[in-house]
Short mmCIF file of C-alpha atoms in Angstrom, two decimals:
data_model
loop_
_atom_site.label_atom_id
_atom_site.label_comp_id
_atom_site.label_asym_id
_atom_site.label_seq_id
_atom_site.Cartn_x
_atom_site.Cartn_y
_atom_site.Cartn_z
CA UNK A 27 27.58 36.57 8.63
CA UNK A 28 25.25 35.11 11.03
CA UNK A 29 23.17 31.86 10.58
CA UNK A 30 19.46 32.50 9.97
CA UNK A 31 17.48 31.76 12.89
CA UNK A 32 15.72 28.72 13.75
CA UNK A 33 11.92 29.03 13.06
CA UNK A 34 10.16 28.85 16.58
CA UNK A 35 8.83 25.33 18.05
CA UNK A 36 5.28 24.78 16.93
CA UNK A 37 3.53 24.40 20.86
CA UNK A 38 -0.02 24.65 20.37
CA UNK A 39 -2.10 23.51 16.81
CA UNK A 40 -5.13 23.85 16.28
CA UNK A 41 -6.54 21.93 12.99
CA UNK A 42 -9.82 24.17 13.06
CA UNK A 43 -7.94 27.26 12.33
CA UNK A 44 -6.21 26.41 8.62
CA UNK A 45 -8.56 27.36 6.21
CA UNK A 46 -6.77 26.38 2.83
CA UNK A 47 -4.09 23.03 1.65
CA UNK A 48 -2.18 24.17 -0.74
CA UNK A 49 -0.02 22.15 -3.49
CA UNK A 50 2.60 25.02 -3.52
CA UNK A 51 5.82 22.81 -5.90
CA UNK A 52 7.62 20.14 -6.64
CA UNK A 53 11.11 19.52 -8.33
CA UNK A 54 13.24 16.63 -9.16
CA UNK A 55 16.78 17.59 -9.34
CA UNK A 56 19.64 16.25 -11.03
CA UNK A 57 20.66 13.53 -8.18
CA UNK A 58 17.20 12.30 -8.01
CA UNK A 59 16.08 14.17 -5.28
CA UNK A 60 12.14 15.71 -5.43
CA UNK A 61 11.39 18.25 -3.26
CA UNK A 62 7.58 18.15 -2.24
CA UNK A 63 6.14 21.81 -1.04
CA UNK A 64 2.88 21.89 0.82
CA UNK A 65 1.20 24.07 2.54
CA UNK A 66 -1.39 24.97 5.32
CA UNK A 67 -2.71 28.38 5.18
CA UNK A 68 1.05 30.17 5.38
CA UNK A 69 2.47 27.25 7.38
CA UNK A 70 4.89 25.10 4.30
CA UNK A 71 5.94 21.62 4.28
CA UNK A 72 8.77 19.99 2.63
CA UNK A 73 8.89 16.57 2.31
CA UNK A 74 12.02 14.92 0.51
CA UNK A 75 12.16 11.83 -1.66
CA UNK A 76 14.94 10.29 -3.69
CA UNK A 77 13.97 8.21 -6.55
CA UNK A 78 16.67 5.44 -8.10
CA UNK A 79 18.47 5.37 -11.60
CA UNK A 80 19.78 2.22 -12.54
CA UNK A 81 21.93 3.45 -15.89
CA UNK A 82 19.46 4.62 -18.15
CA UNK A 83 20.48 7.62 -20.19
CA UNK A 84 16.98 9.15 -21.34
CA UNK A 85 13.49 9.00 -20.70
CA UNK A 86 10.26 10.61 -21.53
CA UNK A 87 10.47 13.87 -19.73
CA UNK A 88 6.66 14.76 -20.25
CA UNK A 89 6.16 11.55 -18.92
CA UNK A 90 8.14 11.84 -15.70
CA UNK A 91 6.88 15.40 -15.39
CA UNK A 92 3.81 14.20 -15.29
CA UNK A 93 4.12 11.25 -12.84
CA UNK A 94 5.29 13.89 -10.80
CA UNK A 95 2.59 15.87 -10.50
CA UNK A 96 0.67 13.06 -9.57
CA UNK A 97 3.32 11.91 -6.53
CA UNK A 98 2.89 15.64 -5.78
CA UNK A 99 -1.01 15.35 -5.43
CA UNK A 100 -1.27 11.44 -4.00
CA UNK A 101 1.41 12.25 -1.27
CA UNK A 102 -0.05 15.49 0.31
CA UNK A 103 -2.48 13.50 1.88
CA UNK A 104 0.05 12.94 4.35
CA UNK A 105 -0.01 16.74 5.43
CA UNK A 106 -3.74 17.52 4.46
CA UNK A 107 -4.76 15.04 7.19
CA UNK A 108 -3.09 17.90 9.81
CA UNK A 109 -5.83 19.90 9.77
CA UNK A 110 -8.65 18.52 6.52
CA UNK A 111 -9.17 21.63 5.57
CA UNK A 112 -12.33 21.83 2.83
CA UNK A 113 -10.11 24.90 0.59
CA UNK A 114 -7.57 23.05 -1.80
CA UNK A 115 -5.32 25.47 -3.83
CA UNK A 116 -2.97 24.07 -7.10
CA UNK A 117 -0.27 26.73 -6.99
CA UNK A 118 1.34 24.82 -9.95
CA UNK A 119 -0.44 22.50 -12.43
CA UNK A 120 -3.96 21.18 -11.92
CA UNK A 121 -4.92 17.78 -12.44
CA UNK A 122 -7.02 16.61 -15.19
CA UNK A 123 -10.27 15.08 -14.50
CA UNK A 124 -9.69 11.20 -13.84
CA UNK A 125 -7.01 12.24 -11.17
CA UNK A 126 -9.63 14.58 -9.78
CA UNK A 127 -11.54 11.67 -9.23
CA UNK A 128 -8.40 9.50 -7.75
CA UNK A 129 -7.75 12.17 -5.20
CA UNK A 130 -11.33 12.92 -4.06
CA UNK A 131 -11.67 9.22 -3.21
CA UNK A 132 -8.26 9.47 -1.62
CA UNK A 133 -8.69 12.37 0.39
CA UNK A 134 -12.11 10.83 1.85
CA UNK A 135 -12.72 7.30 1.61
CA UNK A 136 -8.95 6.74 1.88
CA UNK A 137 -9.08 8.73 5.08
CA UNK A 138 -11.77 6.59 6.04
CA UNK A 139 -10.32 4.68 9.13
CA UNK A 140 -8.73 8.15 10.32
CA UNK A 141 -11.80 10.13 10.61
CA UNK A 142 -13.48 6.88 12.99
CA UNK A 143 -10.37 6.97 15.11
CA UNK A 144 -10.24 10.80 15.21
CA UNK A 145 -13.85 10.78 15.55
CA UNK A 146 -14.98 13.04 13.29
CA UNK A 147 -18.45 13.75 12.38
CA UNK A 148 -17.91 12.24 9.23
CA UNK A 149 -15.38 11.93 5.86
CA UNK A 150 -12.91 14.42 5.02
CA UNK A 151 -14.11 16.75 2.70
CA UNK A 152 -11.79 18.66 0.43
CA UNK A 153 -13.04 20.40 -2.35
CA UNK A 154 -11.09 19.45 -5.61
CA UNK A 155 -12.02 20.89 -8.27
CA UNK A 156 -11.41 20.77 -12.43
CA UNK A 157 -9.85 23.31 -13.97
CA UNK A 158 -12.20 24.32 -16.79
CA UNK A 159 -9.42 26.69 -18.31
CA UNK A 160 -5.39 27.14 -17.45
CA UNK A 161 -5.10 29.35 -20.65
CA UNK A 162 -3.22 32.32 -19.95
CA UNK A 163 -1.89 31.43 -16.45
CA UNK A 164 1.32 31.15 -16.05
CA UNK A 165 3.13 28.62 -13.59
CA UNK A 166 4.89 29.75 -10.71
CA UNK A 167 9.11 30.24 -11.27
CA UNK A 168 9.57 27.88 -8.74
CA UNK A 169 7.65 24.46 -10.45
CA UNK A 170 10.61 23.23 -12.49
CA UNK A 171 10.32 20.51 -15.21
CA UNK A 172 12.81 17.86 -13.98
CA UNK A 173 16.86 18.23 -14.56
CA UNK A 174 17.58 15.03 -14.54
CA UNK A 175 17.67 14.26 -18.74
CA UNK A 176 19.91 16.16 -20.77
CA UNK A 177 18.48 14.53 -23.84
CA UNK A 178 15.31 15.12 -25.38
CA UNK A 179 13.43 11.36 -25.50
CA UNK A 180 10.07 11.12 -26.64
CA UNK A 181 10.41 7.52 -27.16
CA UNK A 182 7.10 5.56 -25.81
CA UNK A 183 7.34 2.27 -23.69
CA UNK A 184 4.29 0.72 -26.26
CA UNK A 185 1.94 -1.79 -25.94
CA UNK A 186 4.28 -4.80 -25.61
CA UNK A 187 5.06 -5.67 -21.91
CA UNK A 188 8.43 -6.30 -21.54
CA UNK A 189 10.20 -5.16 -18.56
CA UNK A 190 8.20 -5.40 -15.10
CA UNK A 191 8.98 -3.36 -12.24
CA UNK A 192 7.57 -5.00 -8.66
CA UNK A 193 7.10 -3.87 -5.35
CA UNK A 194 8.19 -5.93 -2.57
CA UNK A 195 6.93 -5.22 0.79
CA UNK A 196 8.34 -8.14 2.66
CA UNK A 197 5.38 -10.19 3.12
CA UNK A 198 4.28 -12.96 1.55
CA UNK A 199 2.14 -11.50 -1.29
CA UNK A 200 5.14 -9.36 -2.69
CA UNK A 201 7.12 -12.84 -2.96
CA UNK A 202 4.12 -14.46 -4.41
CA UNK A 203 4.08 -11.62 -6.78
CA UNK A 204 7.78 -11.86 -7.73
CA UNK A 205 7.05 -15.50 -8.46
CA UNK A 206 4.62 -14.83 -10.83
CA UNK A 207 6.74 -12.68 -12.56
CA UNK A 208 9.20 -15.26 -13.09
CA UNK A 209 7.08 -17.65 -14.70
CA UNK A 210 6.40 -15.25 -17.12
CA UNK A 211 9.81 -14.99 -18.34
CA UNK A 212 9.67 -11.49 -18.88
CA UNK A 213 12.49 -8.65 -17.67
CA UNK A 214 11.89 -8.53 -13.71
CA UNK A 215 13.72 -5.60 -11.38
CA UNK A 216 12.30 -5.00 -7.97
CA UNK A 217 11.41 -1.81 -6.39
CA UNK A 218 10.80 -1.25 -3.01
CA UNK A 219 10.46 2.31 -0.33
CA UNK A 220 13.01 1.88 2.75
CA UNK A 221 15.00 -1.20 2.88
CA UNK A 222 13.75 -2.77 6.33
CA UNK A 223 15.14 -6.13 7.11
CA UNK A 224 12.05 -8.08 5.79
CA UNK A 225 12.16 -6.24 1.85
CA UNK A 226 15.93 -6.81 1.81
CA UNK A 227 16.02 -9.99 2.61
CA UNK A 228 13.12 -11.17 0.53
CA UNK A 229 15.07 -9.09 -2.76
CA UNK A 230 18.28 -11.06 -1.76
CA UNK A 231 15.97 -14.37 -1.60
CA UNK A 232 14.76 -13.81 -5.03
CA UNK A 233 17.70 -13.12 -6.93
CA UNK A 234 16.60 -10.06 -8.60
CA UNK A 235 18.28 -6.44 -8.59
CA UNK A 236 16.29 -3.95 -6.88
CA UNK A 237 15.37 -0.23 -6.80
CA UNK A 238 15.65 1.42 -3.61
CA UNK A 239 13.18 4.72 -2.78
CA UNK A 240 13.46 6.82 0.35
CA UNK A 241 11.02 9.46 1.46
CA UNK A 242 11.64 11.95 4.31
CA UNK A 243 8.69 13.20 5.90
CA UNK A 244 8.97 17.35 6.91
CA UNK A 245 9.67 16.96 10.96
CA UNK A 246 7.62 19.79 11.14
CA UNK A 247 4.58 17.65 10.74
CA UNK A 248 5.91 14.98 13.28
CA UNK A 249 5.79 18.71 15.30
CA UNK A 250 2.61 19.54 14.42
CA UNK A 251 1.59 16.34 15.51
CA UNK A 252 3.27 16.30 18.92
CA UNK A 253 1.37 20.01 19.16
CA UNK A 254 -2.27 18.83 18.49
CA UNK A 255 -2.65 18.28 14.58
CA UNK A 256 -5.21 15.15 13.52
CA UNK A 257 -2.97 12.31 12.80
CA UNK A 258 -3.52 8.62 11.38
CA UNK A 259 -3.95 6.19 9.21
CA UNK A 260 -3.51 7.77 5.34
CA UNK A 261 -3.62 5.76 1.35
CA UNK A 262 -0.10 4.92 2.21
CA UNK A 263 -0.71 2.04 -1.21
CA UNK A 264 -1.33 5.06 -3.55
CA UNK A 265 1.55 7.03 -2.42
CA UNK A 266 3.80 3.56 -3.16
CA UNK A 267 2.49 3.28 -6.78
CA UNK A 268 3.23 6.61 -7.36
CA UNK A 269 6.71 6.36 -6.38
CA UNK A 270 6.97 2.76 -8.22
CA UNK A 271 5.41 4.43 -11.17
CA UNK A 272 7.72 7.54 -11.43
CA UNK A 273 10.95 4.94 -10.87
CA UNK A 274 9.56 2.65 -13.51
CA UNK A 275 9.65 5.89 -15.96
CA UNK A 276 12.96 6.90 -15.12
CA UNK A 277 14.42 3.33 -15.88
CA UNK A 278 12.78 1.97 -18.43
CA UNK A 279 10.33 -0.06 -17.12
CA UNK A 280 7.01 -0.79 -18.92
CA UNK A 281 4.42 -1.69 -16.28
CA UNK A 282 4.45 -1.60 -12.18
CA UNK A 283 3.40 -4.68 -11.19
CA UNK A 284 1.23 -4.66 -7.07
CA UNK A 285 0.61 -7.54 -5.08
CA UNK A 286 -3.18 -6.50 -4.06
CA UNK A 287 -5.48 -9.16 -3.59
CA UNK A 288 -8.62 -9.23 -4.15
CA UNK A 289 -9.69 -9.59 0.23
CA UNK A 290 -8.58 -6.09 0.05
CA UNK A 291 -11.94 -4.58 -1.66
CA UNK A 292 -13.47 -5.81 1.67
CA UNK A 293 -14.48 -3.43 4.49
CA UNK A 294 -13.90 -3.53 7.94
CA UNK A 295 -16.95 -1.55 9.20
CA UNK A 296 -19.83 0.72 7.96
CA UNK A 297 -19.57 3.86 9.65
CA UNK A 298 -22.33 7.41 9.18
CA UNK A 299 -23.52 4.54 6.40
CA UNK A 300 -19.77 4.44 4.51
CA UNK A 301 -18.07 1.44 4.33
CA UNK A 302 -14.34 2.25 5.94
CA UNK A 303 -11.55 0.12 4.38
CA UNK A 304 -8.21 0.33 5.48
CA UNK A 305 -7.12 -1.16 3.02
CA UNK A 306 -8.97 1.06 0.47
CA UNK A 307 -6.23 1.93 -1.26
CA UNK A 308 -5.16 -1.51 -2.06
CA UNK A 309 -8.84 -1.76 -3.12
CA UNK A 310 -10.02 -2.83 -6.77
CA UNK A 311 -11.86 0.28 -6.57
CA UNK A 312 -8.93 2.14 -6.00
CA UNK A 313 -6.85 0.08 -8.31
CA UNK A 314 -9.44 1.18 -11.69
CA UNK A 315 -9.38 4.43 -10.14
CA UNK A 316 -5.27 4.82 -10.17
CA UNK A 317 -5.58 3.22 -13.88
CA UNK A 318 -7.84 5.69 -15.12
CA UNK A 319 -5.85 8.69 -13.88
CA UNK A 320 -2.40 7.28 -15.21
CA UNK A 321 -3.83 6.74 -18.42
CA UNK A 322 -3.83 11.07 -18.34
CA UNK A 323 -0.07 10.85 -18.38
CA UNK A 324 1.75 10.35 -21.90
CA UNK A 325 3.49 7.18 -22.42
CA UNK A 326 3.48 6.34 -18.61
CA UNK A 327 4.01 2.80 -17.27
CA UNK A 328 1.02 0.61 -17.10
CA UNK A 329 0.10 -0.31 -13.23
CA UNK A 330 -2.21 -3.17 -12.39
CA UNK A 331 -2.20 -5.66 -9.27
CA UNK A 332 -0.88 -8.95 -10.73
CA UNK A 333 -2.89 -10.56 -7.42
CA UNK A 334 -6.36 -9.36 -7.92
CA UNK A 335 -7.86 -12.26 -9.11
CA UNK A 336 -7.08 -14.64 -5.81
CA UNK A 337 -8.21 -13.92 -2.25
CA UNK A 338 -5.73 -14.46 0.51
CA UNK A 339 -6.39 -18.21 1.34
CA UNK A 340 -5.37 -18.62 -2.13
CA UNK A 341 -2.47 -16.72 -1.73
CA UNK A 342 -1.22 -18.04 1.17
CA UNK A 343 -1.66 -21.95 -0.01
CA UNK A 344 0.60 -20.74 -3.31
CA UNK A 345 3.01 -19.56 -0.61
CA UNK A 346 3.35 -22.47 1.19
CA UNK A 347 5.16 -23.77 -1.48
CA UNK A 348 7.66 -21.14 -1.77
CA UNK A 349 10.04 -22.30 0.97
CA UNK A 350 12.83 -20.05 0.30
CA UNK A 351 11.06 -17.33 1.50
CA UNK A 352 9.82 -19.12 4.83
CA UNK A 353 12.74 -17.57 7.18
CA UNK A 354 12.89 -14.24 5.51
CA UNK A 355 9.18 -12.75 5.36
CA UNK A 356 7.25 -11.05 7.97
CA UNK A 357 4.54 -9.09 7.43
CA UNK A 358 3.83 -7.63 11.21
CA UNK A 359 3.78 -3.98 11.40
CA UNK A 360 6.09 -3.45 14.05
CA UNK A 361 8.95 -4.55 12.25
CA UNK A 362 8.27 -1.72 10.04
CA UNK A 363 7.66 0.98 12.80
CA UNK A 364 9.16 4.86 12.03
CA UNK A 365 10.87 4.81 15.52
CA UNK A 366 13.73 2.93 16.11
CA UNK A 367 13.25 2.58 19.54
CA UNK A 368 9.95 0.98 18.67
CA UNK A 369 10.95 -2.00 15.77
CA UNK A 370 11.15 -5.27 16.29
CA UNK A 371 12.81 -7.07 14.56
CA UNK A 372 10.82 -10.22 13.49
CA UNK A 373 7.48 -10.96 14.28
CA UNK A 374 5.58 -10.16 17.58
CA UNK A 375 3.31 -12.66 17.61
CA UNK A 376 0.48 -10.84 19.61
CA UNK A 377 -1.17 -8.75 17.00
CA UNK A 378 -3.75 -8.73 14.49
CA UNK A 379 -1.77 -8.95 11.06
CA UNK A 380 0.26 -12.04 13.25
CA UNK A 381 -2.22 -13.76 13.92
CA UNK A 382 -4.13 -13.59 10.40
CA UNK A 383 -1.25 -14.59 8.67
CA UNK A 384 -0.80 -17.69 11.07
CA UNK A 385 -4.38 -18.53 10.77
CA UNK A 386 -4.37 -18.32 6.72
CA UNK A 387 -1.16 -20.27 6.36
CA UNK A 388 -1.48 -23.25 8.99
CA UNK A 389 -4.14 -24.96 6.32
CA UNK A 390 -1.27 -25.80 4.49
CA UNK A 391 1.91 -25.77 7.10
CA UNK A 392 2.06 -28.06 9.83
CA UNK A 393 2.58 -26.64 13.46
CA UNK A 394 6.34 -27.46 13.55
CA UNK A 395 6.83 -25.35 10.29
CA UNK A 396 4.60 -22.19 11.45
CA UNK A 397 6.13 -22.46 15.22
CA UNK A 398 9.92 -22.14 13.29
CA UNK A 399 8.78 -19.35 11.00
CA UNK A 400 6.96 -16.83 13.80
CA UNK A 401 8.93 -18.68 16.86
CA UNK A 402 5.87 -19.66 18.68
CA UNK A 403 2.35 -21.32 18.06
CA UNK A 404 0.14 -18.84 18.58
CA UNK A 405 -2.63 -21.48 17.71
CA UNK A 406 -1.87 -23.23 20.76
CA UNK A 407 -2.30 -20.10 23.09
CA UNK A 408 -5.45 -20.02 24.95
CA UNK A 409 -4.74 -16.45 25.53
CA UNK A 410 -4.62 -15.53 21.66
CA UNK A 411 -8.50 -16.77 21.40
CA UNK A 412 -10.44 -13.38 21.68
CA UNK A 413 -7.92 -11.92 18.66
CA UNK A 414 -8.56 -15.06 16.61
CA UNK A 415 -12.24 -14.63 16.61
CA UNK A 416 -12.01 -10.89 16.06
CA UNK A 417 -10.63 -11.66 12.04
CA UNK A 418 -14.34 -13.33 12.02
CA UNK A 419 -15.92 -9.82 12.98
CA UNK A 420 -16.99 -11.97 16.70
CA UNK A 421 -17.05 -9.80 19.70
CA UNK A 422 -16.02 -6.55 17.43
CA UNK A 423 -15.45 -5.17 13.89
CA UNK A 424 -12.68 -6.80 12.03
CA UNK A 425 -9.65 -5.04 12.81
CA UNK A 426 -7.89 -2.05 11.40
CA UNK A 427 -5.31 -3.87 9.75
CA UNK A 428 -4.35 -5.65 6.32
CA UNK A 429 -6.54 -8.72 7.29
CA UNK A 430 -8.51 -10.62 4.86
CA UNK A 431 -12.27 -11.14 4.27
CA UNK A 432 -14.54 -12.65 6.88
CA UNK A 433 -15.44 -15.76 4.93
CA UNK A 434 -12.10 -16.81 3.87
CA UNK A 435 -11.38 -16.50 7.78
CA UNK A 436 -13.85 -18.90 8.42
CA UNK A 437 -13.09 -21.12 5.60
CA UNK A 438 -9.46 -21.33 7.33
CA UNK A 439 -10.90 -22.23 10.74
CA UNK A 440 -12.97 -24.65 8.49
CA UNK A 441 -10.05 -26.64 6.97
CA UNK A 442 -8.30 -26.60 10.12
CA UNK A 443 -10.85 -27.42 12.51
CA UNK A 444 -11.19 -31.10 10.18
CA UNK A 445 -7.37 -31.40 9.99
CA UNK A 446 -5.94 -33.79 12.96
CA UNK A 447 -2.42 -31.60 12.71
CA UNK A 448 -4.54 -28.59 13.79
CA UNK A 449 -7.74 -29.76 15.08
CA UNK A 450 -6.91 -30.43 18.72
CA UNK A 451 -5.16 -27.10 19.45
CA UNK A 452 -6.67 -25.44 22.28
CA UNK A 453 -7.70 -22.00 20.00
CA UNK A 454 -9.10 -24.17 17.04
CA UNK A 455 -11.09 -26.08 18.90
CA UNK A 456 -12.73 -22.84 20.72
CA UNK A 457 -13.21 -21.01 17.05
CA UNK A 458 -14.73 -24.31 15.91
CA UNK A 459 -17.36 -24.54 18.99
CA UNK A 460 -18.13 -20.92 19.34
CA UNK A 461 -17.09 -19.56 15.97
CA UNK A 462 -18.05 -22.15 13.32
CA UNK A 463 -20.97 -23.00 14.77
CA UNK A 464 -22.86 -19.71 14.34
CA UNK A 465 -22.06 -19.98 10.27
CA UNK A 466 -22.94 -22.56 7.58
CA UNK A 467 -19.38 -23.31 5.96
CA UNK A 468 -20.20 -25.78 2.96
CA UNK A 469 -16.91 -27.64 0.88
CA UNK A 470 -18.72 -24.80 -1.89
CA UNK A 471 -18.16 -22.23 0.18
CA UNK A 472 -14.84 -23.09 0.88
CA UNK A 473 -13.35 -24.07 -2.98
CA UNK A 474 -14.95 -20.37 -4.00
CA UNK A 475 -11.56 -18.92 -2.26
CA UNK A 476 -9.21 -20.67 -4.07
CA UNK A 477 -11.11 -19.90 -7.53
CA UNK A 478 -9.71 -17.28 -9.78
CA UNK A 479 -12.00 -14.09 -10.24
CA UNK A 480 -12.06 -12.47 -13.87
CA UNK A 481 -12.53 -9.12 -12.39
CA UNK A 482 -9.09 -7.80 -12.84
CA UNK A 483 -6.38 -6.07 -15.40
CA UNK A 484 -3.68 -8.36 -15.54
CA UNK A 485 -2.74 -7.80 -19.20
CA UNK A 486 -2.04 -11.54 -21.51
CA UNK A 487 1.15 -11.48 -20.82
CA UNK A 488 1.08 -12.61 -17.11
CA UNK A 489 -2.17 -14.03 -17.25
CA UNK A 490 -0.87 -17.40 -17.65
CA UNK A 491 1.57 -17.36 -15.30
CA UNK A 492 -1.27 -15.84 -12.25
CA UNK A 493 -3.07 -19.15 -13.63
CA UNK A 494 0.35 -21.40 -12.84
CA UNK A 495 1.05 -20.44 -9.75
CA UNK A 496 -2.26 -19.84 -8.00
CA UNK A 497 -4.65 -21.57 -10.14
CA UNK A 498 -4.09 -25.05 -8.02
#
């Protein structure tokens, strides 16, 4: 019998020409792998992700089927972007109207920073619509309900919180997240996507078991993309929570528990008049919009950023006191690059995300203790200046990374620029002159960063413990 043939190479792509994204199926077999199918006119995707079990025997199986749906929906964005198509076809289920909502702000305003590097004329815009009436149609053979529970649990997580499950990404807000959780004394497991050097260690730091994901992208995108599809930045937040969420069904977990602050609701630039955020998915926007459409899923996990009420300087000053976690965190992207060839493995000390986290921890680090966690004082480079002043939005936008707001930027450059450990070094003193000097910082101004907002949904039960650890 021969072997089927290989399809042909993909040379030339054109995003003009697709007409149509289609959801096509989805399946979670009985070894926890889901099987995402997408498509682009008659050009399919499959993209493979494994969730983890951890030992539990049953689980709400219209609640997992549900959840994922929604991973289904969230994670296309990563082939929609190929071509951004305007036709959207649900070959399966549709969603209901709150997830409508979640995935036209996702497919636009969550390809925000992609369509101003692409250069587009403007957003993305798909055309999601609500089903007004599925009766009568029947669902394509191949969308299975999951195989993975032989019993038949309708039992409901409740009301009670209980049993948290927390993303770690590696940086310092994951740790100051799992710290939290401590405090409150409730059932902790981690969860994380990959298990880069950074997550792993910070997991092994903390003491807690962990939940490992891994998602596959199709290589025929990465072909697609070598051939001339639209590529970029995507909601990569959304398609976390999803995952987090659909693990936290399967093991018995009651809530999923982010680390988004609230610097993240700030733009970087206004663009065709639309703010673009790249971190709009980490967004508090985002964040009621992710609530509203899990609260169309039965029974499903409750999701809520246990950081949204403190901004990044206050963050970062509750970190500072976390010292186990000093040698094992990073947060630069390049440790975390898809190409091997292209990771580093600790920080690189010349880009944005570096430098911000520098700049919002040396307030309350001394040189010696930043220089031994990143390996050199970027602080004390003349050279690092002109990306310095960039997190203040001088000479440019603020950057397209996970950077914090303006003002708490220049309330860091405040406090050091009046702290003798800091004052004197040679890019403190320039952002002081030059910087500082074309803003009014008051001590007001200042003390508003490390004050706890009330616009949030951390539920009673953690409350208290947000207030202990970042509340002075």
């Amino acid at each position: 019998m021969s072997a089927t043939p290989a399809a042909p190479a993909i040379t030339s792509f054109e995003p003009a020409s697709y007409k149509t994204f289609r959801f096509v199926s989805r399946r979670l077999n009985g070894d926890g792998k889901i099987r995402l199918r997408y498509g682009l006119d008659e050009l399919e995707f499959e993209e493979t992700v494994v969730v983890p079990r951890a030992g539990v025997e049953s689980f709400d199986e219209q609640t997992v089927d549900a959840l994922l749906d929604l991973l289904h929906w969230v994670a296309g964005v990563s082939y929609y972007k190929a071509a951004i198509p305007r036709s959207i076809s649900f070959e399966g289920a549709t969603p209901g109207p709150a997830i409508i909502q979640l995935l036209n702000a996702l497919y636009t305003e969550g390809l925000g920073e992609f369509a101003v590097v692409n250069d587009l004329p403007g957003l993305p815009s798909p055309e999601f619509q609500l089903a007004t009436d599925r009766a009568g149609v029947e669902e394509p053979a191949d969308r299975s309900r999951t195989e993975l529970n032989e019993a038949d649990s309708s039992t409901s997580a409740g009301n009670s919180l209980q049993r948290l499950l927390v993303p770690v990404g590696g940086g310092k807000d994951s740790a100051v997240a799992i710290e939290i959780a401590r405090v409150s004394g409730l059932d902790v497991t981690l969860f994380s996507v990959g298990d880069a050097p950074p997550i792993r260690e910070t997991a092994r730091v903390s003491g807690y078991e962990r939940l490992i994901a891994t998602r596959k992208i199709d290589p025929l995108l990465l072909e697609c993309n070598a051939a001339g599809a639209l590529n970029g930045h995507i909601p990569i937040t959304a398609i976390v929570s999803c995952l987090a969420l659909l693990s936290a069904a399967l093991n018995g977990q009651d809530a999923v528990t982010l680390a988004n602050e609230r610097s993240a609701s700030a733009g970087n630039l206004t663009w065709h008049g639309v703010e673009v955020n790249h971190q709009f998915s980490k967004s508090r926007h985002a964040e009621k919009l992710m609530t509203a459409a899990v609260a169309e899923v039965p029974n499903a996990p409750r999701i809520f950023s246990v950081l949204r009420p403190a901004s990044e300087l206050g963050i970062a000053r509750a970190f500072s006191r976390f010292e186990q976690y000093h040698q094992v965190f990073t947060s630069c992207n390049r440790v975390f690059q898809i190409d091997p060839a292209k990771r580093l493995s600790s920080w690189c000390c010349d880009c944005d995300k570096c430098r911000f986290v520098f700049l919002i921890l040396a307030p309350f680090m001394t040189p010696v203790q930043l220089t031994t966690i990143f390996g050199k004082d970027m602080l004390n480079d003349p050279d690092q200046y002109d990306g310095f002043a960039l997190l203040t939005a001088t000479g440019g936008d603020k950057p397209f990374e996970c950077v914090g707001e303006v003002g708490e930027v220049l309330a860091a450059i405040h406090l050091l620029a009046k702290d003798t450990r800091w004052s004197n070094h040679p890019v403190v003193a320039r952002l002081a002159t030059e910087v500082l000097s074309a803003h009014t910082i008051t001590e007001l101004d200042v003390q508003k960063h490390f004050t706890l907002s009330d616009d949030h949904d951390v539920p009673d039960e953690l409350i208290g413990a947000v207030r202990a650890v970042l509340g002075t």
